[in-house]
Amino acid sequence: SQTIHQWPATLVQPVGSPLSLECTVEGTSNPNLYWYRQAAGRGLQLLFYSVGIGQISSEVPQNLSASRPQDRQFILSSKKLLLSDSGFYLCAWTRDHSYNEQFFGPGTRLTVL
Amino acid sequence: AQSVAQPEDQVNVAEGNPLTVKCTYSVSGNPYLFWYVQYPNRGLQFLLKYITGDNLVKGSYGFEAEFNKSQTSFHLKKPSALVSDSALYFCAVSSRDYGGSQGNLIFGKGTKLSVKP
């Protein structure tokens, strides 16, 4: 069966510090991968998606970046965090095609102080 | 433009009563529709989806949803609510024209369901 992992589970970082969040998927190959941010326990904002190694599409301009160094690894990064980067970050995967459901990881709660 | 609307921020239901969480959508082409549930500080869990065929879709935990093409709706229902159903519910939509091979979804803003004993 497929599983998706995210770490760390929680993170408290000062403004201006770097960020690295990791997401890995097990039990499948060549998944589509997604990073979302959820603010205040509500709507999801799609940040990045990837259909393959090294292929990253950005949905919104921001000071975050994403990378996919391996087939089942997706990393969210920032060189300098802003207060507005606080939120709940969710990684998800799906088999390609729009009729397939996405499967979500447990999330990372990021607080920028 | 593609969009999903969940008109209710919160739905309150007494345990044992039926519940409905509303969702309407706008998308080019035939829609693929999904419902997810999120418990506090957790990721989203897939409940059910409509791709084609029977308009009534049954999913996990006794939930079902009815696709209504003329009203562009996909409301989530359960005949008898449980206190443990209290959570945040998200509707999402995709289509061959939007999402394509990327599998991108458009999510609603979420509806908080509160079931009281």
PDB file of C-alpha atoms in Angstrom:
ATOM      1  CA  SER A   1       0.000   0.000   0.000  1.00  0.00           C
ATOM      2  CA  GLN A   2       1.013   3.586  -0.513  1.00  0.00           C
ATOM      3  CA  THR A   3       1.990   5.915   2.304  1.00  0.00           C
ATOM      4  CA  ILE A   4       3.029   9.534   2.409  1.00  0.00           C
ATOM      5  CA  HIS A   5       5.277  11.049   5.052  1.00  0.00           C
ATOM      6  CA  GLN A   6       6.014  14.623   6.014  1.00  0.00           C
ATOM      7  CA  TRP A   7       8.544  15.990   8.441  1.00  0.00           C
ATOM      8  CA  PRO A   8       8.930  17.678  10.666  1.00  0.00           C
ATOM      9  CA  ALA A   9       5.432  17.597  12.163  1.00  0.00           C
ATOM     10  CA  THR A  10       5.856  20.991  13.794  1.00  0.00           C
ATOM     11  CA  LEU A  11       8.408  23.747  13.362  1.00  0.00           C
ATOM     12  CA  VAL A  12       8.974  27.116  14.986  1.00  0.00           C
ATOM     13  CA  GLN A  13      11.371  29.370  13.116  1.00  0.00           C
ATOM     14  CA  PRO A  14      12.459  33.011  13.452  1.00  0.00           C
ATOM     15  CA  VAL A  15      11.800  35.500  10.686  1.00  0.00           C
ATOM     16  CA  GLY A  16      14.607  35.497   8.153  1.00  0.00           C
ATOM     17  CA  SER A  17      15.695  31.925   8.812  1.00  0.00           C
ATOM     18  CA  PRO A  18      15.781  29.236   6.101  1.00  0.00           C
ATOM     19  CA  LEU A  19      13.212  26.488   5.702  1.00  0.00           C
ATOM     20  CA  SER A  20      13.238  22.941   4.442  1.00  0.00           C
ATOM     21  CA  LEU A  21      10.171  20.695   4.607  1.00  0.00           C
ATOM     22  CA  GLU A  22      10.320  17.199   3.246  1.00  0.00           C
ATOM     23  CA  CYS A  23       7.687  14.912   1.797  1.00  0.00           C
ATOM     24  CA  THR A  24       8.219  11.336   0.672  1.00  0.00           C
ATOM     25  CA  VAL A  25       5.869   8.785  -0.844  1.00  0.00           C
ATOM     26  CA  GLU A  26       6.216   5.032  -0.583  1.00  0.00           C
ATOM     27  CA  GLY A  27       4.616   2.236  -2.545  1.00  0.00           C
ATOM     28  CA  THR A  28       4.131   3.952  -5.877  1.00  0.00           C
ATOM     29  CA  SER A  29       6.251   5.258  -8.716  1.00  0.00           C
ATOM     30  CA  ASN A  30       6.141   8.442 -10.768  1.00  0.00           C
ATOM     31  CA  PRO A  31       3.441  10.132  -8.682  1.00  0.00           C
ATOM     32  CA  ASN A  32       2.265  13.677  -9.225  1.00  0.00           C
ATOM     33  CA  LEU A  33       3.215  15.625  -6.105  1.00  0.00           C
ATOM     34  CA  TYR A  34       1.723  18.765  -4.581  1.00  0.00           C
ATOM     35  CA  TRP A  35       2.474  21.305  -1.868  1.00  0.00           C
ATOM     36  CA  TYR A  36      -0.450  23.158  -0.299  1.00  0.00           C
ATOM     37  CA  ARG A  37      -0.637  25.760   2.432  1.00  0.00           C
ATOM     38  CA  GLN A  38      -3.634  25.990   4.708  1.00  0.00           C
ATOM     39  CA  ALA A  39      -4.095  29.151   6.745  1.00  0.00           C
ATOM     40  CA  ALA A  40      -6.285  29.338   9.851  1.00  0.00           C
ATOM     41  CA  GLY A  41      -7.676  25.815   9.407  1.00  0.00           C
ATOM     42  CA  ARG A  42      -9.554  26.673   6.244  1.00  0.00           C
ATOM     43  CA  GLY A  43      -9.013  26.772   2.531  1.00  0.00           C
ATOM     44  CA  LEU A  44      -6.125  25.159   0.719  1.00  0.00           C
ATOM     45  CA  GLN A  45      -3.790  27.160  -1.454  1.00  0.00           C
ATOM     46  CA  LEU A  46      -1.864  25.174  -4.054  1.00  0.00           C
ATOM     47  CA  LEU A  47       1.770  26.295  -3.961  1.00  0.00           C
ATOM     48  CA  PHE A  48       3.625  23.904  -6.262  1.00  0.00           C
ATOM     49  CA  TYR A  49       3.085  20.731  -8.182  1.00  0.00           C
ATOM     50  CA  SER A  50       5.402  18.312  -9.929  1.00  0.00           C
ATOM     51  CA  VAL A  51       4.741  15.681 -12.568  1.00  0.00           C
ATOM     52  CA  GLY A  52       8.277  14.277 -12.547  1.00  0.00           C
ATOM     53  CA  ILE A  53      11.843  14.582 -11.269  1.00  0.00           C
ATOM     54  CA  GLY A  54      13.096  18.112 -11.648  1.00  0.00           C
ATOM     55  CA  GLN A  55       9.752  19.341 -13.009  1.00  0.00           C
ATOM     56  CA  ILE A  56       8.217  22.001 -10.780  1.00  0.00           C
ATOM     57  CA  SER A  57       5.260  24.273 -11.512  1.00  0.00           C
ATOM     58  CA  SER A  58       4.542  27.228  -9.281  1.00  0.00           C
ATOM     59  CA  GLU A  59       1.002  28.405  -8.748  1.00  0.00           C
ATOM     60  CA  VAL A  60       1.638  31.600  -6.789  1.00  0.00           C
ATOM     61  CA  PRO A  61       4.563  33.997  -6.609  1.00  0.00           C
ATOM     62  CA  GLN A  62       6.204  33.952  -3.204  1.00  0.00           C
ATOM     63  CA  ASN A  63       9.476  33.511  -1.394  1.00  0.00           C
ATOM     64  CA  LEU A  64       9.081  29.726  -1.302  1.00  0.00           C
ATOM     65  CA  SER A  65      10.554  27.228  -3.745  1.00  0.00           C
ATOM     66  CA  ALA A  66      10.170  23.512  -4.343  1.00  0.00           C
ATOM     67  CA  SER A  67      12.397  20.777  -5.644  1.00  0.00           C
ATOM     68  CA  ARG A  68      12.000  17.152  -6.594  1.00  0.00           C
ATOM     69  CA  PRO A  69      15.422  15.532  -6.447  1.00  0.00           C
ATOM     70  CA  GLN A  70      14.049  11.976  -6.533  1.00  0.00           C
ATOM     71  CA  ASP A  71      10.920  10.376  -7.934  1.00  0.00           C
ATOM     72  CA  ARG A  72       9.148  10.130  -4.571  1.00  0.00           C
ATOM     73  CA  GLN A  73      10.668  13.073  -2.728  1.00  0.00           C
ATOM     74  CA  PHE A  74       9.319  16.597  -2.729  1.00  0.00           C
ATOM     75  CA  ILE A  75      10.965  19.423  -0.800  1.00  0.00           C
ATOM     76  CA  LEU A  76       9.627  22.858   0.087  1.00  0.00           C
ATOM     77  CA  SER A  77      12.230  25.507   0.855  1.00  0.00           C
ATOM     78  CA  SER A  78      12.764  29.128   1.660  1.00  0.00           C
ATOM     79  CA  LYS A  79      15.946  31.150   2.021  1.00  0.00           C
ATOM     80  CA  LYS A  80      14.369  33.709   4.378  1.00  0.00           C
ATOM     81  CA  LEU A  81      11.059  33.113   6.124  1.00  0.00           C
ATOM     82  CA  LEU A  82       8.424  35.807   6.524  1.00  0.00           C
ATOM     83  CA  LEU A  83       5.769  36.045   9.224  1.00  0.00           C
ATOM     84  CA  SER A  84       3.171  35.425   6.530  1.00  0.00           C
ATOM     85  CA  ASP A  85       4.714  32.012   5.806  1.00  0.00           C
ATOM     86  CA  SER A  86       3.167  30.631   8.996  1.00  0.00           C
ATOM     87  CA  GLY A  87       0.567  27.959   8.345  1.00  0.00           C
ATOM     88  CA  PHE A  88      -0.146  24.291   7.920  1.00  0.00           C
ATOM     89  CA  TYR A  89       1.722  22.788   4.980  1.00  0.00           C
ATOM     90  CA  LEU A  90       0.313  19.747   3.306  1.00  0.00           C
ATOM     91  CA  CYS A  91       1.923  17.466   0.763  1.00  0.00           C
ATOM     92  CA  ALA A  92      -0.207  15.283  -1.493  1.00  0.00           C
ATOM     93  CA  TRP A  93       0.266  12.768  -4.289  1.00  0.00           C
ATOM     94  CA  THR A  94      -1.859  11.276  -7.016  1.00  0.00           C
ATOM     95  CA  ARG A  95      -1.536   8.974  -9.944  1.00  0.00           C
ATOM     96  CA  ASP A  96      -1.664  11.061 -13.080  1.00  0.00           C
ATOM     97  CA  HIS A  97      -4.996  12.106 -14.445  1.00  0.00           C
ATOM     98  CA  SER A  98      -7.602  14.458 -13.176  1.00  0.00           C
ATOM     99  CA  TYR A  99     -10.086  11.764 -12.131  1.00  0.00           C
ATOM    100  CA  ASN A 100      -7.778  10.314  -9.526  1.00  0.00           C
ATOM    101  CA  GLU A 101      -8.071  11.436  -5.945  1.00  0.00           C
ATOM    102  CA  GLN A 102      -5.170  13.030  -4.139  1.00  0.00           C
ATOM    103  CA  PHE A 103      -3.774  11.469  -0.981  1.00  0.00           C
ATOM    104  CA  PHE A 104      -2.510  13.796   1.695  1.00  0.00           C
ATOM    105  CA  GLY A 105       0.294  13.597   4.198  1.00  0.00           C
ATOM    106  CA  PRO A 106      -0.142  14.434   7.890  1.00  0.00           C
ATOM    107  CA  GLY A 107       1.061  18.007   7.449  1.00  0.00           C
ATOM    108  CA  THR A 108       3.664  20.300   8.998  1.00  0.00           C
ATOM    109  CA  ARG A 109       2.621  23.114  11.300  1.00  0.00           C
ATOM    110  CA  LEU A 110       5.013  26.046  10.711  1.00  0.00           C
ATOM    111  CA  THR A 111       5.079  29.038  13.031  1.00  0.00           C
ATOM    112  CA  VAL A 112       7.296  31.956  12.092  1.00  0.00           C
ATOM    113  CA  LEU A 113       8.045  34.327  14.982  1.00  0.00           C
TER     114      LEU A 113
ATOM    115  CA  ALA B   1     -13.426  30.261 -14.661  1.00  0.00           C
ATOM    116  CA  GLN B   2     -13.194  27.098 -12.603  1.00  0.00           C
ATOM    117  CA  SER B   3     -14.521  27.348  -9.048  1.00  0.00           C
ATOM    118  CA  VAL B   4     -16.033  25.496  -6.144  1.00  0.00           C
ATOM    119  CA  ALA B   5     -18.404  27.030  -3.627  1.00  0.00           C
ATOM    120  CA  GLN B   6     -19.282  25.741  -0.196  1.00  0.00           C
ATOM    121  CA  PRO B   7     -21.902  28.284   0.866  1.00  0.00           C
ATOM    122  CA  GLU B   8     -21.960  27.358   4.546  1.00  0.00           C
ATOM    123  CA  ASP B   9     -19.018  28.078   6.808  1.00  0.00           C
ATOM    124  CA  GLN B  10     -20.547  25.882   9.485  1.00  0.00           C
ATOM    125  CA  VAL B  11     -23.285  23.269   9.733  1.00  0.00           C
ATOM    126  CA  ASN B  12     -24.725  22.245  13.095  1.00  0.00           C
ATOM    127  CA  VAL B  13     -26.572  18.954  13.453  1.00  0.00           C
ATOM    128  CA  ALA B  14     -27.884  16.911  16.366  1.00  0.00           C
ATOM    129  CA  GLU B  15     -26.548  13.380  16.665  1.00  0.00           C
ATOM    130  CA  GLY B  16     -28.802  10.900  14.898  1.00  0.00           C
ATOM    131  CA  ASN B  17     -30.228  13.492  12.511  1.00  0.00           C
ATOM    132  CA  PRO B  18     -29.452  13.539   8.804  1.00  0.00           C
ATOM    133  CA  LEU B  19     -26.768  15.933   7.624  1.00  0.00           C
ATOM    134  CA  THR B  20     -26.089  17.739   4.365  1.00  0.00           C
ATOM    135  CA  VAL B  21     -22.994  19.717   3.442  1.00  0.00           C
ATOM    136  CA  LYS B  22     -23.482  21.722   0.277  1.00  0.00           C
ATOM    137  CA  CYS B  23     -21.179  22.138  -2.693  1.00  0.00           C
ATOM    138  CA  THR B  24     -21.640  23.752  -6.099  1.00  0.00           C
ATOM    139  CA  TYR B  25     -19.077  23.968  -8.850  1.00  0.00           C
ATOM    140  CA  SER B  26     -18.201  25.613 -12.119  1.00  0.00           C
ATOM    141  CA  VAL B  27     -15.785  23.891 -14.495  1.00  0.00           C
ATOM    142  CA  SER B  28     -15.373  23.492 -18.236  1.00  0.00           C
ATOM    143  CA  GLY B  29     -16.034  20.015 -19.490  1.00  0.00           C
ATOM    144  CA  ASN B  30     -17.381  17.089 -17.524  1.00  0.00           C
ATOM    145  CA  PRO B  31     -16.566  17.468 -13.836  1.00  0.00           C
ATOM    146  CA  TYR B  32     -14.764  15.067 -11.574  1.00  0.00           C
ATOM    147  CA  LEU B  33     -15.940  15.758  -8.029  1.00  0.00           C
ATOM    148  CA  PHE B  34     -14.432  14.836  -4.687  1.00  0.00           C
ATOM    149  CA  TRP B  35     -15.143  15.134  -0.970  1.00  0.00           C
ATOM    150  CA  TYR B  36     -12.471  15.152   1.717  1.00  0.00           C
ATOM    151  CA  VAL B  37     -12.618  15.335   5.505  1.00  0.00           C
ATOM    152  CA  GLN B  38     -10.029  16.914   7.785  1.00  0.00           C
ATOM    153  CA  TYR B  39      -9.747  16.377  11.517  1.00  0.00           C
ATOM    154  CA  PRO B  40      -7.840  18.955  13.614  1.00  0.00           C
ATOM    155  CA  ASN B  41      -4.126  19.138  12.842  1.00  0.00           C
ATOM    156  CA  ARG B  42      -4.373  16.287  10.350  1.00  0.00           C
ATOM    157  CA  GLY B  43      -4.100  15.923   6.598  1.00  0.00           C
ATOM    158  CA  LEU B  44      -7.156  15.569   4.402  1.00  0.00           C
ATOM    159  CA  GLN B  45      -8.756  12.153   4.037  1.00  0.00           C
ATOM    160  CA  PHE B  46     -10.509  11.136   0.845  1.00  0.00           C
ATOM    161  CA  LEU B  47     -14.207  10.278   1.332  1.00  0.00           C
ATOM    162  CA  LEU B  48     -15.686   9.730  -2.119  1.00  0.00           C
ATOM    163  CA  LYS B  49     -15.658  10.840  -5.735  1.00  0.00           C
ATOM    164  CA  TYR B  50     -17.896  11.132  -8.762  1.00  0.00           C
ATOM    165  CA  ILE B  51     -16.375  10.472 -12.166  1.00  0.00           C
ATOM    166  CA  THR B  52     -19.232   9.146 -14.268  1.00  0.00           C
ATOM    167  CA  GLY B  53     -22.242   6.851 -14.022  1.00  0.00           C
ATOM    168  CA  ASP B  54     -24.688   6.668 -11.117  1.00  0.00           C
ATOM    169  CA  ASN B  55     -25.386  10.111  -9.712  1.00  0.00           C
ATOM    170  CA  LEU B  56     -25.456   8.789  -6.144  1.00  0.00           C
ATOM    171  CA  VAL B  57     -21.994   7.949  -4.898  1.00  0.00           C
ATOM    172  CA  LYS B  58     -21.330   6.074  -1.680  1.00  0.00           C
ATOM    173  CA  GLY B  59     -18.126   6.548   0.264  1.00  0.00           C
ATOM    174  CA  SER B  60     -16.369   5.982   3.542  1.00  0.00           C
ATOM    175  CA  TYR B  61     -17.933   6.185   7.008  1.00  0.00           C
ATOM    176  CA  GLY B  62     -21.513   6.017   5.687  1.00  0.00           C
ATOM    177  CA  PHE B  63     -21.269   9.207   3.657  1.00  0.00           C
ATOM    178  CA  GLU B  64     -22.783   9.603   0.233  1.00  0.00           C
ATOM    179  CA  ALA B  65     -23.060  12.417  -2.291  1.00  0.00           C
ATOM    180  CA  GLU B  66     -25.427  13.164  -5.124  1.00  0.00           C
ATOM    181  CA  PHE B  67     -24.255  14.645  -8.404  1.00  0.00           C
ATOM    182  CA  ASN B  68     -26.803  16.993  -9.946  1.00  0.00           C
ATOM    183  CA  LYS B  69     -25.683  18.216 -13.343  1.00  0.00           C
ATOM    184  CA  SER B  70     -28.506  20.693 -13.897  1.00  0.00           C
ATOM    185  CA  GLN B  71     -27.853  22.387 -10.560  1.00  0.00           C
ATOM    186  CA  THR B  72     -24.068  21.907 -10.800  1.00  0.00           C
ATOM    187  CA  SER B  73     -24.089  20.546  -7.270  1.00  0.00           C
ATOM    188  CA  PHE B  74     -22.482  17.708  -5.373  1.00  0.00           C
ATOM    189  CA  HIS B  75     -23.889  17.772  -1.847  1.00  0.00           C
ATOM    190  CA  LEU B  76     -22.508  15.465   0.831  1.00  0.00           C
ATOM    191  CA  LYS B  77     -25.053  13.581   2.921  1.00  0.00           C
ATOM    192  CA  LYS B  78     -25.324  11.116   5.755  1.00  0.00           C
ATOM    193  CA  PRO B  79     -28.605   9.646   7.034  1.00  0.00           C
ATOM    194  CA  SER B  80     -27.633   9.667  10.715  1.00  0.00           C
ATOM    195  CA  ALA B  81     -24.867  11.925  12.042  1.00  0.00           C
ATOM    196  CA  LEU B  82     -22.373  10.882  14.690  1.00  0.00           C
ATOM    197  CA  VAL B  83     -20.484  13.139  17.103  1.00  0.00           C
ATOM    198  CA  SER B  84     -17.301  11.704  15.594  1.00  0.00           C
ATOM    199  CA  ASP B  85     -18.311  13.154  12.201  1.00  0.00           C
ATOM    200  CA  SER B  86     -17.469  16.613  13.547  1.00  0.00           C
ATOM    201  CA  ALA B  87     -14.670  17.884  11.305  1.00  0.00           C
ATOM    202  CA  LEU B  88     -13.870  20.174   8.381  1.00  0.00           C
ATOM    203  CA  TYR B  89     -15.201  19.033   5.018  1.00  0.00           C
ATOM    204  CA  PHE B  90     -13.832  20.036   1.632  1.00  0.00           C
ATOM    205  CA  CYS B  91     -15.371  19.694  -1.792  1.00  0.00           C
ATOM    206  CA  ALA B  92     -13.033  19.662  -4.805  1.00  0.00           C
ATOM    207  CA  VAL B  93     -13.398  19.555  -8.583  1.00  0.00           C
ATOM    208  CA  SER B  94     -11.301  18.734 -11.598  1.00  0.00           C
ATOM    209  CA  SER B  95     -11.965  17.928 -15.239  1.00  0.00           C
ATOM    210  CA  ARG B  96     -10.168  16.751 -18.322  1.00  0.00           C
ATOM    211  CA  ASP B  97     -10.081  20.373 -19.459  1.00  0.00           C
ATOM    212  CA  TYR B  98      -8.813  21.637 -16.108  1.00  0.00           C
ATOM    213  CA  GLY B  99      -6.287  19.492 -14.315  1.00  0.00           C
ATOM    214  CA  GLY B 100      -5.660  17.176 -17.230  1.00  0.00           C
ATOM    215  CA  SER B 101      -2.770  14.857 -16.620  1.00  0.00           C
ATOM    216  CA  GLN B 102      -1.521  16.915 -13.705  1.00  0.00           C
ATOM    217  CA  GLY B 103      -4.458  15.905 -11.546  1.00  0.00           C
ATOM    218  CA  ASN B 104      -4.826  19.404 -10.160  1.00  0.00           C
ATOM    219  CA  LEU B 105      -7.884  20.016  -8.015  1.00  0.00           C
ATOM    220  CA  ILE B 106      -9.791  23.149  -7.106  1.00  0.00           C
ATOM    221  CA  PHE B 107     -10.875  23.077  -3.471  1.00  0.00           C
ATOM    222  CA  GLY B 108     -13.752  24.832  -1.771  1.00  0.00           C
ATOM    223  CA  LYS B 109     -13.090  26.855   1.371  1.00  0.00           C
ATOM    224  CA  GLY B 110     -14.373  24.124   3.624  1.00  0.00           C
ATOM    225  CA  THR B 111     -17.414  23.647   5.855  1.00  0.00           C
ATOM    226  CA  LYS B 112     -17.089  22.963   9.540  1.00  0.00           C
ATOM    227  CA  LEU B 113     -19.516  20.279  10.636  1.00  0.00           C
ATOM    228  CA  SER B 114     -20.459  20.207  14.306  1.00  0.00           C
ATOM    229  CA  VAL B 115     -22.527  17.281  15.569  1.00  0.00           C
ATOM    230  CA  LYS B 116     -23.905  17.696  19.090  1.00  0.00           C
ATOM    231  CA  PRO B 117     -24.961  14.782  21.309  1.00  0.00           C
TER     232      PRO B 117
END
